[in-house]
PDB file of N, CA, C and O in Angstrom:
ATOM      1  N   UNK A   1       6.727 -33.939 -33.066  1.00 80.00           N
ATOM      2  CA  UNK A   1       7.934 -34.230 -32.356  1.00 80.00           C
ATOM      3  C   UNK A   1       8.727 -32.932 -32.206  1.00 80.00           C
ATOM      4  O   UNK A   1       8.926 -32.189 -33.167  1.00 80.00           O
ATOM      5  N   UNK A   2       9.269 -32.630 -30.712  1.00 90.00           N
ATOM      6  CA  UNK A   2      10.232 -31.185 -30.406  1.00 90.00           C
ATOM      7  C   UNK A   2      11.423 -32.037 -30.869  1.00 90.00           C
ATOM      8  O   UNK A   2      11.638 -33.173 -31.291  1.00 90.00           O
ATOM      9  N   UNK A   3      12.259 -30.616 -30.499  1.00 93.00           N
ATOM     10  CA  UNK A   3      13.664 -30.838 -30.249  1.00 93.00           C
ATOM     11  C   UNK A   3      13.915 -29.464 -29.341  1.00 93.00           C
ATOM     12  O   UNK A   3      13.818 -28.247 -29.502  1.00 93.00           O
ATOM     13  N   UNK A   4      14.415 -30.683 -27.963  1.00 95.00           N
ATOM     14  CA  UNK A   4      14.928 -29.928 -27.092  1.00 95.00           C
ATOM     15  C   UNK A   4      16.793 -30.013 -27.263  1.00 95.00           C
ATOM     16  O   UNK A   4      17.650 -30.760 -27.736  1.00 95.00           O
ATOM     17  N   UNK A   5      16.692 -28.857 -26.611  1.00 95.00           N
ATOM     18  CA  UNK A   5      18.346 -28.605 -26.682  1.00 95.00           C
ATOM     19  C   UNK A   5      18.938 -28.275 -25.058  1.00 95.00           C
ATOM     20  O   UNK A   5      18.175 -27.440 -24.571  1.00 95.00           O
ATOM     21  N   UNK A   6      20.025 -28.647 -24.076  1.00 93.00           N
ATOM     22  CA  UNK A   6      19.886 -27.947 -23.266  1.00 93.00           C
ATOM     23  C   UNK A   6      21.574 -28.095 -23.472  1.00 93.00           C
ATOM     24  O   UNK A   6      22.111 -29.158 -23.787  1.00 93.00           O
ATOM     25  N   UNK A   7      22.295 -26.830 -23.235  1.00 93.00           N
ATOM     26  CA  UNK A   7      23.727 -26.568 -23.035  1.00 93.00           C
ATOM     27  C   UNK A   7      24.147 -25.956 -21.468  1.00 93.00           C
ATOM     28  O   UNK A   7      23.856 -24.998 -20.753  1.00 93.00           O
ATOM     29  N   UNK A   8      25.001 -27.132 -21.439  1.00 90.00           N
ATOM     30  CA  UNK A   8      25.827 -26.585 -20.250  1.00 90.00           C
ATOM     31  C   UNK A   8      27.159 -26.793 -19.945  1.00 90.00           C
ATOM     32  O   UNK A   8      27.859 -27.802 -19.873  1.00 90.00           O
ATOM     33  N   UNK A   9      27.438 -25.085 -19.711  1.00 86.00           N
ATOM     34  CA  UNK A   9      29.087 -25.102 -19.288  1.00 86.00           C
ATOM     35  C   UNK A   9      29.636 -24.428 -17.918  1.00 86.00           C
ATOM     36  O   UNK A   9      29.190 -23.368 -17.478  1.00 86.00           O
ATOM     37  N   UNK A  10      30.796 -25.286 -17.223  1.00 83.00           N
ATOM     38  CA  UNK A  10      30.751 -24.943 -16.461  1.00 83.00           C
ATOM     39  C   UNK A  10      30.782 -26.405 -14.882  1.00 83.00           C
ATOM     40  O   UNK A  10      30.320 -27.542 -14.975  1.00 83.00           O
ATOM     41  N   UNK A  11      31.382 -25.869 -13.799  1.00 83.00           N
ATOM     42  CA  UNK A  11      30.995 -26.986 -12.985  1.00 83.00           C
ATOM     43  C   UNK A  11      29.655 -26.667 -12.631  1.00 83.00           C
ATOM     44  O   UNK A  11      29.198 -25.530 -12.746  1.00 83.00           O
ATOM     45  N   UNK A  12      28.970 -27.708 -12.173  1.00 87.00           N
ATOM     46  CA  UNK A  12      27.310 -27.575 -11.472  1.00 87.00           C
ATOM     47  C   UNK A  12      27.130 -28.018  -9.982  1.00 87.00           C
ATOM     48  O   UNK A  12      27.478 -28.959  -9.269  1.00 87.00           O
ATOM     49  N   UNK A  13      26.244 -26.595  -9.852  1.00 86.00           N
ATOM     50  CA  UNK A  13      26.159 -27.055  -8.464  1.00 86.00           C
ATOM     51  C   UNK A  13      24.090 -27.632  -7.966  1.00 86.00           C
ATOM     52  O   UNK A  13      23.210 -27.699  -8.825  1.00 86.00           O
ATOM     53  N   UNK A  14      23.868 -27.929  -6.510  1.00 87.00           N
ATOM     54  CA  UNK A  14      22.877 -28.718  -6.586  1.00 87.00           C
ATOM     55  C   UNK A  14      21.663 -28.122  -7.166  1.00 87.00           C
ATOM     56  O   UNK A  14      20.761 -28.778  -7.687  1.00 87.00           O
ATOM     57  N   UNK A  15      21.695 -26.663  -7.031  1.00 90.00           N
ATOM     58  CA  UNK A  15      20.357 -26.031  -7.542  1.00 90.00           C
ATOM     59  C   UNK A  15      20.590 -25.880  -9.515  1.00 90.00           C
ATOM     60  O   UNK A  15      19.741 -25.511 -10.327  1.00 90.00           O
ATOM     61  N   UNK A  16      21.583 -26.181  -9.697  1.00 90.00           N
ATOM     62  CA  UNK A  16      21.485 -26.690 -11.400  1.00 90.00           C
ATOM     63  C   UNK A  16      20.848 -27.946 -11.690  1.00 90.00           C
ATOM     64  O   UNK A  16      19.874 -28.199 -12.399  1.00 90.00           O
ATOM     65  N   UNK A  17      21.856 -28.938 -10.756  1.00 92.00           N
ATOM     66  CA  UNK A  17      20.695 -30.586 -11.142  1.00 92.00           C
ATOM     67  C   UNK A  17      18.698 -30.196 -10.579  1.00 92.00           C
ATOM     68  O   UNK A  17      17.864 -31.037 -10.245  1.00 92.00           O
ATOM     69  N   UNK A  18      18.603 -29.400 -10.628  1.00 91.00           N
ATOM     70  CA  UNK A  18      16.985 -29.350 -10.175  1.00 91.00           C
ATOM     71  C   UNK A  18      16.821 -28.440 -10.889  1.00 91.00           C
ATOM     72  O   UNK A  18      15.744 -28.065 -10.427  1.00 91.00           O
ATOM     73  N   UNK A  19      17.027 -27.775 -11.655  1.00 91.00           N
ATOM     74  CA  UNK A  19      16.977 -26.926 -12.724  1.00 91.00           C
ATOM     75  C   UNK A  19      16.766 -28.186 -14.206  1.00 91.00           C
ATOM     76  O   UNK A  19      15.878 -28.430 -15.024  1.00 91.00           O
ATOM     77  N   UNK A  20      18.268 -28.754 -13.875  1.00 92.00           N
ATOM     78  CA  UNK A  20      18.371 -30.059 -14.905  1.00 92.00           C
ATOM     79  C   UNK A  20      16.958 -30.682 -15.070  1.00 92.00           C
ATOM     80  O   UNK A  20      16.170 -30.593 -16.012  1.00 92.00           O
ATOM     81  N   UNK A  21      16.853 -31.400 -13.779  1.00 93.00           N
ATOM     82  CA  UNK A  21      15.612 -32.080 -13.230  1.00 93.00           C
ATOM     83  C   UNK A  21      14.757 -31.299 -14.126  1.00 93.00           C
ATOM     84  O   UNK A  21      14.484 -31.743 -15.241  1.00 93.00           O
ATOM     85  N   UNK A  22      14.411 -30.414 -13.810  1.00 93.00           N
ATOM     86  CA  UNK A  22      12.310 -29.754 -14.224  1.00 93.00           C
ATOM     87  C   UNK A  22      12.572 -29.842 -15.628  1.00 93.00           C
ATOM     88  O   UNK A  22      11.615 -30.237 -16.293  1.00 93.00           O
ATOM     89  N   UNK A  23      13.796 -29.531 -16.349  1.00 93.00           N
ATOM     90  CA  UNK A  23      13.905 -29.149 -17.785  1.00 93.00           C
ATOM     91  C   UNK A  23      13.241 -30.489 -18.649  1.00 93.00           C
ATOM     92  O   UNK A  23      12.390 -30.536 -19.537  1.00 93.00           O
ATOM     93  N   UNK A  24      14.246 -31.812 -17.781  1.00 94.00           N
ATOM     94  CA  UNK A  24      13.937 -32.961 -18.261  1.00 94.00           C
ATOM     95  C   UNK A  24      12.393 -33.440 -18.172  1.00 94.00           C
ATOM     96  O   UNK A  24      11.950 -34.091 -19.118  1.00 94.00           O
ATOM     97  N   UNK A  25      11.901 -33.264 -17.522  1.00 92.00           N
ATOM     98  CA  UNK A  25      10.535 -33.453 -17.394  1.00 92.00           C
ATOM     99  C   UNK A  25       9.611 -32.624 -17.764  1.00 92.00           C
ATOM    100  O   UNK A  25       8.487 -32.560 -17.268  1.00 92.00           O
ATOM    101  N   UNK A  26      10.158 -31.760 -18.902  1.00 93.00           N
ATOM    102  CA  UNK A  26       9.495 -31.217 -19.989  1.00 93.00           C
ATOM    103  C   UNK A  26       9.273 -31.856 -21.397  1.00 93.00           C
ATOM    104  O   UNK A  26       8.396 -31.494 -22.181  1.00 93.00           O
ATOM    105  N   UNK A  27      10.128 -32.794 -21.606  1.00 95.00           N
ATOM    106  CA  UNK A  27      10.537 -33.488 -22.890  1.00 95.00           C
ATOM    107  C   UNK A  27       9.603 -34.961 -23.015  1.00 95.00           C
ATOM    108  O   UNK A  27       9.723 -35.860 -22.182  1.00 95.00           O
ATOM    109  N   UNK A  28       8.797 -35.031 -24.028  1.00 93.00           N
ATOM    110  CA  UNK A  28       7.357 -35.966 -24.132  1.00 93.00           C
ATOM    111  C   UNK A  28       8.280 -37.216 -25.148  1.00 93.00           C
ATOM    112  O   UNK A  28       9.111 -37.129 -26.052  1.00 93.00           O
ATOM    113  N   UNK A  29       7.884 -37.882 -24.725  1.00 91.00           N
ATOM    114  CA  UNK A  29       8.071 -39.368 -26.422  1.00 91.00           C
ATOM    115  C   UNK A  29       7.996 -38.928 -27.495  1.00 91.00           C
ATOM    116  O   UNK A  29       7.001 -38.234 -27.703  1.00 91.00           O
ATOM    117  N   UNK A  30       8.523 -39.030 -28.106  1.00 85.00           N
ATOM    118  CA  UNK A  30       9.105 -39.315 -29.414  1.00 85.00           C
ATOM    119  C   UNK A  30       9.680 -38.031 -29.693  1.00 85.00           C
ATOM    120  O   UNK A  30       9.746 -37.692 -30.875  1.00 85.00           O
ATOM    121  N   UNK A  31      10.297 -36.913 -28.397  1.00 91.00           N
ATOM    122  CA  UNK A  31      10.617 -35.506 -28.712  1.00 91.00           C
ATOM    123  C   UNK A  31      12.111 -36.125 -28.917  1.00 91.00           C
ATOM    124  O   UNK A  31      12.330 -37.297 -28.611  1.00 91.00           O
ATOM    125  N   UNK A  32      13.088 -35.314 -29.431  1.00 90.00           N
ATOM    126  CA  UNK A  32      14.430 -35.454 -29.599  1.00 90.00           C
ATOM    127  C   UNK A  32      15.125 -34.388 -28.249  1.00 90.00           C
ATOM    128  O   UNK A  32      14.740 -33.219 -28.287  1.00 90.00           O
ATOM    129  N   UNK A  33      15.869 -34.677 -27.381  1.00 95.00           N
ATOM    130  CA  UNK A  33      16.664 -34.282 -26.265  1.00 95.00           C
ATOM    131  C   UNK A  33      18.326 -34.401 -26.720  1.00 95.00           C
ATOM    132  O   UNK A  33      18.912 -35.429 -27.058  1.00 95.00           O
ATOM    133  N   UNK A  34      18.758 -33.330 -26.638  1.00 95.00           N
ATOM    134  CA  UNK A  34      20.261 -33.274 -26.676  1.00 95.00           C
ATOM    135  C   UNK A  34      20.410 -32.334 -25.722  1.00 95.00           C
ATOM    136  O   UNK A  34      19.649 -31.383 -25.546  1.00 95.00           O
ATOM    137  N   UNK A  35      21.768 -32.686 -24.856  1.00 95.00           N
ATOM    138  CA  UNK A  35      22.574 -32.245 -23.903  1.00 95.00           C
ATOM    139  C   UNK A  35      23.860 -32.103 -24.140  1.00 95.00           C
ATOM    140  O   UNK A  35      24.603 -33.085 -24.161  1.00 95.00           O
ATOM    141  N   UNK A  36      24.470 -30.377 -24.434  1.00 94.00           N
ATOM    142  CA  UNK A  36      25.548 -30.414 -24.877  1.00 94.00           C
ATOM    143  C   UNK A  36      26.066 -29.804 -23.207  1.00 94.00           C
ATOM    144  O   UNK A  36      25.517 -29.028 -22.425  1.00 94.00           O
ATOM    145  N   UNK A  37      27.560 -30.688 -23.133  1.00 90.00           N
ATOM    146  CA  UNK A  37      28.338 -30.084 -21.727  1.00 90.00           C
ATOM    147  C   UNK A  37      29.486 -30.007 -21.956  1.00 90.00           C
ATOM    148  O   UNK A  37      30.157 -30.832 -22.575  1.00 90.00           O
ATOM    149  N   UNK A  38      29.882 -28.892 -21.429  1.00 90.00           N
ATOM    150  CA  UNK A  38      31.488 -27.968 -21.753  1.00 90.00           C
ATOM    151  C   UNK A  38      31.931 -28.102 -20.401  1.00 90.00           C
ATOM    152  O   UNK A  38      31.008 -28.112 -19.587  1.00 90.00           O
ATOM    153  N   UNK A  39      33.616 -28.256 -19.717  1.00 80.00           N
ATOM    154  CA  UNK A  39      33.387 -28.029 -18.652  1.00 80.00           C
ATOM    155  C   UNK A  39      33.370 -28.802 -17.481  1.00 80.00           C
ATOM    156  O   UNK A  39      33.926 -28.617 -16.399  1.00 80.00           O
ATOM    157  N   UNK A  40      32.220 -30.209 -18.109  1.00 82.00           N
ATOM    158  CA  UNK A  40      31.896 -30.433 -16.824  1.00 82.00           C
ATOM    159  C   UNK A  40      32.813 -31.965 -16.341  1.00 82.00           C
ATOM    160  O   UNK A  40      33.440 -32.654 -17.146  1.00 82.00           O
ATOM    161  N   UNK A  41      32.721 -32.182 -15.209  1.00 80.00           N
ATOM    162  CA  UNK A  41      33.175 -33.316 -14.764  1.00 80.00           C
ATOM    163  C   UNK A  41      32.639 -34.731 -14.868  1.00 80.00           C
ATOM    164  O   UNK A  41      31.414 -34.735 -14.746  1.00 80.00           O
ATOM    165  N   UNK A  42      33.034 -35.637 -15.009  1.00 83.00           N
ATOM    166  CA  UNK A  42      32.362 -37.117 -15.077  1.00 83.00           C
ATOM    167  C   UNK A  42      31.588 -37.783 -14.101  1.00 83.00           C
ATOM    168  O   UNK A  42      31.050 -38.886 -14.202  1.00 83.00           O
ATOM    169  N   UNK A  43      31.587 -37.064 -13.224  1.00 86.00           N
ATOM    170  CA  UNK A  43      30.377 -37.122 -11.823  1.00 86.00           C
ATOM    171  C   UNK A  43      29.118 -36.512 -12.193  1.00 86.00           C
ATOM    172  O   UNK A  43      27.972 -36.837 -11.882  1.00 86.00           O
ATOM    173  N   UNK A  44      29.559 -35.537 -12.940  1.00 87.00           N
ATOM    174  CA  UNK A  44      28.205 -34.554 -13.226  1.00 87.00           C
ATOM    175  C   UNK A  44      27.875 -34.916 -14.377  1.00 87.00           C
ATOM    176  O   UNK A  44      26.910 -34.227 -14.707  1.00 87.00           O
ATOM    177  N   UNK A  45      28.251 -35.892 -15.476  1.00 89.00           N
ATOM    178  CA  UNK A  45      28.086 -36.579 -16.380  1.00 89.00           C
ATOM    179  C   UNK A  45      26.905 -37.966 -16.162  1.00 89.00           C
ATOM    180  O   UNK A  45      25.919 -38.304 -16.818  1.00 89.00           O
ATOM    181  N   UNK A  46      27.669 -38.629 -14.710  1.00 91.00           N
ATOM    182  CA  UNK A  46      27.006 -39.377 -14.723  1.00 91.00           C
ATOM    183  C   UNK A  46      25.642 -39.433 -13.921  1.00 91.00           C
ATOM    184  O   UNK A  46      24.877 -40.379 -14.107  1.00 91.00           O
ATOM    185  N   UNK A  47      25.356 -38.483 -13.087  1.00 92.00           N
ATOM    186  CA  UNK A  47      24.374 -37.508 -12.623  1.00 92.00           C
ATOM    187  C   UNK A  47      23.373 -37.406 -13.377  1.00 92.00           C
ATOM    188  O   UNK A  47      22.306 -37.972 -13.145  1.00 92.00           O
ATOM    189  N   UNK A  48      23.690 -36.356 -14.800  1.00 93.00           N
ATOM    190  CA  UNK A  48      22.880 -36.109 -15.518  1.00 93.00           C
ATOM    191  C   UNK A  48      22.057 -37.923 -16.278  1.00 93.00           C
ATOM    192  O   UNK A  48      20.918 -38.213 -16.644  1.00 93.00           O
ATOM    193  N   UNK A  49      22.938 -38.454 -16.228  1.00 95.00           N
ATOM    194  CA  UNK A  49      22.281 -39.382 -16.901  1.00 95.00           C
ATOM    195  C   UNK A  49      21.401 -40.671 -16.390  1.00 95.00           C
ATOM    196  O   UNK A  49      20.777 -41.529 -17.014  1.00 95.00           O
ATOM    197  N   UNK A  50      21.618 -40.442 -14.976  1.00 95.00           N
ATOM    198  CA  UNK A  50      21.158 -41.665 -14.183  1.00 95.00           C
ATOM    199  C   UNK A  50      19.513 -40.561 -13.696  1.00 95.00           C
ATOM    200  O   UNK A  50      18.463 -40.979 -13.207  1.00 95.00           O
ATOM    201  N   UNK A  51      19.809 -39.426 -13.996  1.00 95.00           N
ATOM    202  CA  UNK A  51      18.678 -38.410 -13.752  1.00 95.00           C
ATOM    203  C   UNK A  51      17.404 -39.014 -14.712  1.00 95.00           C
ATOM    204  O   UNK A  51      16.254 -39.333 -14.412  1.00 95.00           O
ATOM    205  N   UNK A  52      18.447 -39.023 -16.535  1.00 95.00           N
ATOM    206  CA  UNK A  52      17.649 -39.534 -17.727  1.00 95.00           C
ATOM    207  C   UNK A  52      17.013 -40.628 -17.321  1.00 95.00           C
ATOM    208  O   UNK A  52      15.862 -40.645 -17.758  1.00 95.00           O
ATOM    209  N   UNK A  53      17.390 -41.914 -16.406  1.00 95.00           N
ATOM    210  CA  UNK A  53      17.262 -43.332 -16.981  1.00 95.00           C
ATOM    211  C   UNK A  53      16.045 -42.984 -16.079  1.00 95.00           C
ATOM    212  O   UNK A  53      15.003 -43.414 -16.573  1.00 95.00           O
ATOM    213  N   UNK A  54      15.866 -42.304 -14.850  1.00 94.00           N
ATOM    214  CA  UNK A  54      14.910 -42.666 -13.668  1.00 94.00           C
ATOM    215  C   UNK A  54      13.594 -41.444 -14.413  1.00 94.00           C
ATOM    216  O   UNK A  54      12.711 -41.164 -13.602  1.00 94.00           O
ATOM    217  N   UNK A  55      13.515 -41.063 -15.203  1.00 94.00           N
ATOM    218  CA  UNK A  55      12.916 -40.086 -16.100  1.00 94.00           C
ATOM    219  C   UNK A  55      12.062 -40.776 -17.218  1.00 94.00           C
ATOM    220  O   UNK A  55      11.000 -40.406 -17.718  1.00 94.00           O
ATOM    221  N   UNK A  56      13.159 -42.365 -17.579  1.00 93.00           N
ATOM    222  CA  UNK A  56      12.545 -43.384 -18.485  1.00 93.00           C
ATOM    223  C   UNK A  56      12.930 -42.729 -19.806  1.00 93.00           C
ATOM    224  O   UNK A  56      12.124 -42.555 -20.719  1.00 93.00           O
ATOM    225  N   UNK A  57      14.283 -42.358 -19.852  1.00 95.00           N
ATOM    226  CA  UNK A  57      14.744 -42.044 -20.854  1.00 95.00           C
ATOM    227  C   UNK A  57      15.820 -43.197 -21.520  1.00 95.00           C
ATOM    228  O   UNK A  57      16.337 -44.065 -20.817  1.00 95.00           O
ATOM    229  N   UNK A  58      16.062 -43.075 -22.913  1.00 94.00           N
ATOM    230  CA  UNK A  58      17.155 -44.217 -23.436  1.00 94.00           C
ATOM    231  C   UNK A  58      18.252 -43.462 -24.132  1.00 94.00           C
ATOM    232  O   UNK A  58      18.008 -42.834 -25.162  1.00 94.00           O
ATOM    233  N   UNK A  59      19.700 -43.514 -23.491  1.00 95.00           N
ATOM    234  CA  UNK A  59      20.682 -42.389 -23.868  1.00 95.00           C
ATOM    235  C   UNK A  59      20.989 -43.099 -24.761  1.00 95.00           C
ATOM    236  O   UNK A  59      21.242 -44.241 -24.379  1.00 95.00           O
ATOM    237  N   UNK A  60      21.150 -42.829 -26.502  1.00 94.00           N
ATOM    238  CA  UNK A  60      21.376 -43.144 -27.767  1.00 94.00           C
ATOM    239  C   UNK A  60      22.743 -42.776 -27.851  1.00 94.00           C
ATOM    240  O   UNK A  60      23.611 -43.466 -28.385  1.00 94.00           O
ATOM    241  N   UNK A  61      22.928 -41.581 -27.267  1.00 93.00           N
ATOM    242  CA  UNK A  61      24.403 -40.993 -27.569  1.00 93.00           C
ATOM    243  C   UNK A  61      25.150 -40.749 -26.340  1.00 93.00           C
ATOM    244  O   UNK A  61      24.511 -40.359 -25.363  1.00 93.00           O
ATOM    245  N   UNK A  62      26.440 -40.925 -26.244  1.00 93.00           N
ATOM    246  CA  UNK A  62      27.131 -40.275 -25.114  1.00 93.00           C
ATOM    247  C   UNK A  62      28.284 -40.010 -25.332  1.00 93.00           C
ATOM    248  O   UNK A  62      28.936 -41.018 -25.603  1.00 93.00           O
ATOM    249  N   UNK A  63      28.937 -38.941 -25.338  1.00 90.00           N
ATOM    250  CA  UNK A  63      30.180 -39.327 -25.837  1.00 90.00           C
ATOM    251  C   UNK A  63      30.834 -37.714 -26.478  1.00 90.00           C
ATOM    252  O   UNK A  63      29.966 -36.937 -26.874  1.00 90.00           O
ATOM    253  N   UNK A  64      32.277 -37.252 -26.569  1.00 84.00           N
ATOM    254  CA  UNK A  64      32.733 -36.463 -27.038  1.00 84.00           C
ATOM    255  C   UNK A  64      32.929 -36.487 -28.641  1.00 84.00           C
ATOM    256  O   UNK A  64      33.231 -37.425 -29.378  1.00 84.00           O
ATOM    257  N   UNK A  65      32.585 -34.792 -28.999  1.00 84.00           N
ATOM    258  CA  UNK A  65      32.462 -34.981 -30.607  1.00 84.00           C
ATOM    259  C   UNK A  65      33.604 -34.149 -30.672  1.00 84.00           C
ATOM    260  O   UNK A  65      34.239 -33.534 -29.816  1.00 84.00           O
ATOM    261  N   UNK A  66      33.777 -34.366 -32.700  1.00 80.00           N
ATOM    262  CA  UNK A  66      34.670 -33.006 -33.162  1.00 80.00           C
ATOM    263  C   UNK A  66      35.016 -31.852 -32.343  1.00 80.00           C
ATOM    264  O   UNK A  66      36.132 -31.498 -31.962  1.00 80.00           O
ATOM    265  N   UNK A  67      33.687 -31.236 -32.101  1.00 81.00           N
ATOM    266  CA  UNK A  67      33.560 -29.752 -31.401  1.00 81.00           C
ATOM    267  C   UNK A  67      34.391 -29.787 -30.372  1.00 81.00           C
ATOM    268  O   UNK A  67      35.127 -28.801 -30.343  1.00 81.00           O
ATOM    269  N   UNK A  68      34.613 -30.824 -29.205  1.00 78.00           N
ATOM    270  CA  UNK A  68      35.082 -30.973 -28.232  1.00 78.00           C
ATOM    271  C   UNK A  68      34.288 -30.963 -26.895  1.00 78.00           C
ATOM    272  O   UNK A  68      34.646 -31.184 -25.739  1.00 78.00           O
ATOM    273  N   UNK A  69      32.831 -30.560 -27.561  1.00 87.00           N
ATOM    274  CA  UNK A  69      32.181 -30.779 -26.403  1.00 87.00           C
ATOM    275  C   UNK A  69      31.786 -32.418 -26.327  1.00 87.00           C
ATOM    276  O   UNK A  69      31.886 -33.303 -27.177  1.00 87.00           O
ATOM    277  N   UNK A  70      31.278 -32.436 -24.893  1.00 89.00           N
ATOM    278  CA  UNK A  70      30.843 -34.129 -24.489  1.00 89.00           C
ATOM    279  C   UNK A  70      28.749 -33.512 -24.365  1.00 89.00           C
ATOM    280  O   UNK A  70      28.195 -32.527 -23.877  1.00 89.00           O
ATOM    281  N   UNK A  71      28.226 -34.840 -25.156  1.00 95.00           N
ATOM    282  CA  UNK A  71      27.034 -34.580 -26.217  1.00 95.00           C
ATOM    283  C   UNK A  71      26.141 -35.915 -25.012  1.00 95.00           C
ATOM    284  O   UNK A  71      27.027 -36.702 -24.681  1.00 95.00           O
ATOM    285  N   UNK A  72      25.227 -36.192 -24.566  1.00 95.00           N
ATOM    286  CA  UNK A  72      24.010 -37.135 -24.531  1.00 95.00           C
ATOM    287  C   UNK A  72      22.872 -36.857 -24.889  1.00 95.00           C
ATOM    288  O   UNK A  72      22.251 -35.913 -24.401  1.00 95.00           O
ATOM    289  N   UNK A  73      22.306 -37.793 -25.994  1.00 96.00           N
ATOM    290  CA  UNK A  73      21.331 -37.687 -27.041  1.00 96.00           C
ATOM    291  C   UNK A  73      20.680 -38.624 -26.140  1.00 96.00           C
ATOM    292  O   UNK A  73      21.249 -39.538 -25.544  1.00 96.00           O
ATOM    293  N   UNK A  74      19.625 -38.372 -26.093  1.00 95.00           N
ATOM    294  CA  UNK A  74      18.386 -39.501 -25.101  1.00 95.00           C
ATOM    295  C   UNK A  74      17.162 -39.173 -26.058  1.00 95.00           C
ATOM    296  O   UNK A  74      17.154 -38.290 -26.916  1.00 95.00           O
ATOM    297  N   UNK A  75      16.018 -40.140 -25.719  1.00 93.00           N
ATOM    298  CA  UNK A  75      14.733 -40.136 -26.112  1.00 93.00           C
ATOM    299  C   UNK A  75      14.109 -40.656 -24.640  1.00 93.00           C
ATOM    300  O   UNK A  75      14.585 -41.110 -23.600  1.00 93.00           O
ATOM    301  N   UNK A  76      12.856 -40.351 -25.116  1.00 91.00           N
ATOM    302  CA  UNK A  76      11.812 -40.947 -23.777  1.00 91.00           C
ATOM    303  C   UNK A  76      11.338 -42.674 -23.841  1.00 91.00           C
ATOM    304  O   UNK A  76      11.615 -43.067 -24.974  1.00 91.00           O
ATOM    305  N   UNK A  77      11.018 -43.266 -23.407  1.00 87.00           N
ATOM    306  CA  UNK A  77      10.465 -44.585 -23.544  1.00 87.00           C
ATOM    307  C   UNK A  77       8.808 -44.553 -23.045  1.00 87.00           C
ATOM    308  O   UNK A  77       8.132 -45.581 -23.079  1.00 87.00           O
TER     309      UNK A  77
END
C-alpha cells in the first residue's frame, strides 16, 4: 500500500485539473490519497472531488483541520 500526497495552493486553472486528473489515476486500491488545499475556492473543491468519485474513489475525509488547510482523504473502490 502507497501513500500519495498531493498539495495545492493557490487558485486553479484548467490545465491544473488535468494535471489533477493524471495524478489521480496514478493511485491503485488500497493506496492511501491525501489532498491538502490552501487557497482554493469551493468550486475547485468540489471539482476535485466529483473528479475522485468518477475515478471510483470514496472521500473518507473532507474538511478543514487545525493547520487551516482544507484536507480530502479518499481511497479507491
Amino acid at each position: 500500500m502507497s501513500d500519495y500526497r498531493l498539495d495545492i495552493s493557490g487558485n486553479l486553472n484548467l490545465t491544473d485539473f488535468s494535471s489533477i486528473y493524471d495524478y489521480i489515476s496514478v493511485v491503485d486500491y488500497n493506496d492511501k490519497f491525501t489532498i491538502s488545499l490552501n487557497s482554493v475556492g469551493d468550486e475547485s473543491v468540489g471539482l476535485i472531488c466529483e473528479m475522485l468519485y468518477k475515478q471510483n474513489f470514496i472521500v473518507k475525509h473532507l474538511g478543514l483541520k487545525e493547520d487551516g488547510l482544507y484536507y480530502i482523504t479518499a481511497s479507491k473502490i
